Coordinates of C-alpha atoms in Angstrom, one line a residue:
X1 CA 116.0 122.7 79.0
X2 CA 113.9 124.1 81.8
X3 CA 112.8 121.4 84.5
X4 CA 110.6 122.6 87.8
X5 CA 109.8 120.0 90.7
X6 CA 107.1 120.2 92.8
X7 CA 106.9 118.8 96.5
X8 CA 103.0 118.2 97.1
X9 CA 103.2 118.4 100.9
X10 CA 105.6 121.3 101.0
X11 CA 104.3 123.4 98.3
X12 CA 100.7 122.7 97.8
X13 CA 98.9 120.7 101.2
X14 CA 100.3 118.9 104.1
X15 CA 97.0 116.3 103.6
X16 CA 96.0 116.1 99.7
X17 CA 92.6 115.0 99.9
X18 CA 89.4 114.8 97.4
X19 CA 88.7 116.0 93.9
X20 CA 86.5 119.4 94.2
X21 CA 87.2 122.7 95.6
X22 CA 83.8 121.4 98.1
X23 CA 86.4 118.6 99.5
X24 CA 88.7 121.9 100.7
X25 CA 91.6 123.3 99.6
X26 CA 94.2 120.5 99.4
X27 CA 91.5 119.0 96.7
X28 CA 93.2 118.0 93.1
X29 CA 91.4 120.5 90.8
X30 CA 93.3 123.2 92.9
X31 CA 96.9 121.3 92.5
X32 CA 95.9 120.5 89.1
X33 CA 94.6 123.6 88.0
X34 CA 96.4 126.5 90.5
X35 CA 99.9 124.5 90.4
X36 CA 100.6 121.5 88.5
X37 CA 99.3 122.4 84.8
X38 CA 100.8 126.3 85.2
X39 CA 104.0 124.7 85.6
X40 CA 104.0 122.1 83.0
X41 CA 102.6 124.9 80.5
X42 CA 105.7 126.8 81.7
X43 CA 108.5 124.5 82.1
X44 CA 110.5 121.9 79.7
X45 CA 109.9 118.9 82.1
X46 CA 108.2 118.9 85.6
X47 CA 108.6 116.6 88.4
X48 CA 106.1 115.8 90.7
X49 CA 107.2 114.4 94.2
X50 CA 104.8 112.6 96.2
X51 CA 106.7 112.1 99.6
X52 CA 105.8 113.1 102.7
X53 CA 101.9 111.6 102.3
X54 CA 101.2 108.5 102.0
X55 CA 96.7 108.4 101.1
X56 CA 96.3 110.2 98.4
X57 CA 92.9 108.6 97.3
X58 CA 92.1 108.1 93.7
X59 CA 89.7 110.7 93.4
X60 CA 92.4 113.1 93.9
X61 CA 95.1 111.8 91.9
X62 CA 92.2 111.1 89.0
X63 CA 91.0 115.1 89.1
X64 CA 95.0 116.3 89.7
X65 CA 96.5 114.2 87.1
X66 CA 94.0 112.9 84.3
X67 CA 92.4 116.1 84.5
X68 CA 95.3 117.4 82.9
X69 CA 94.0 116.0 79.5
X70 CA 90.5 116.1 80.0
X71 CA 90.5 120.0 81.6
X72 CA 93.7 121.0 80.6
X73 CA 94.0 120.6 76.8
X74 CA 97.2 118.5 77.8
X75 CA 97.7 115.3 75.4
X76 CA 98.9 111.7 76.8
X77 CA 102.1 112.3 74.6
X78 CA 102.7 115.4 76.2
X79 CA 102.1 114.1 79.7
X80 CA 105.1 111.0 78.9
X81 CA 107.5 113.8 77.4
X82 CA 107.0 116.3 80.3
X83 CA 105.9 115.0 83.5
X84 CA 107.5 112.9 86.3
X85 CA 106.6 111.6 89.4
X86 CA 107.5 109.3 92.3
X87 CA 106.7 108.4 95.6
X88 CA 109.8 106.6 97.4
X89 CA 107.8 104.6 100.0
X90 CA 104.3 103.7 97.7
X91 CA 105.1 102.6 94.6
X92 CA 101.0 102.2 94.1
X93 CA 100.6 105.7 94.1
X94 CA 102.5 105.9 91.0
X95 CA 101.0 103.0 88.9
X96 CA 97.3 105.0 89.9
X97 CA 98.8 107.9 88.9
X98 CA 100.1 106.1 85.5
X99 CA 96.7 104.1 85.2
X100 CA 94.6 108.0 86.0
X101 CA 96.7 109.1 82.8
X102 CA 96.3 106.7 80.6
X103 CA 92.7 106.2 81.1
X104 CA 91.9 110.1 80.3
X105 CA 94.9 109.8 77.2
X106 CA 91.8 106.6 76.0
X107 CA 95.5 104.4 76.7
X108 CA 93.4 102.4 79.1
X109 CA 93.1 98.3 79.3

């Protein structure tokens, strides 16, 4: 099984911010698109960790991570059989990041 992990701040942007490439170039359509869903279309299982930074703001996390199944052709199923991610210090970031998913997967409250 092939597994890849990806540090945000050392192999994408020091300072994640925003949604659209117009909110620069640490913005979530470019992780998304330019890193996160190449991998995941490559790999068995990818890991994403979220050290290092602790504001990513919804609007990114929404655009990097349930843009996978709304721009990506990714499915919710897919997401819980290959994706991971964790932030050691902001355990928040991770339930958005869960909550971003599941509300693009139509798992939502």
């Amino acid at each position: 099984m092939s597994e890849y992990k990806i540090s945000v701040v050392k192999d994408f942007s020091k300072r994640p911010y925003g949604r659209y490439p117009d909110d620069g170039d640490g913005c979530g359509q470019y992780f998304r698109a330019n890193l996160l869903a190449p991998k995941l279309r490559e790999y068995d299982k990818v890991h994403v960790d979220l050290d290092g930074y602790n504001r990513y703001g919804r609007s990114f996390l929404d655009e990097a991570f349930g843009g996978l199944i709304r721009e990506e052709g990714f499915t919710w199923e897919d997401l819980q059989r290959k994706l991971t991610y964790s932030h050691s210090l902001v355990k928040s970031i991770e339930n958005l990041i869960k909550d971003r998913i599941d509300a693009a997967g139509g798992k939502g409250k």
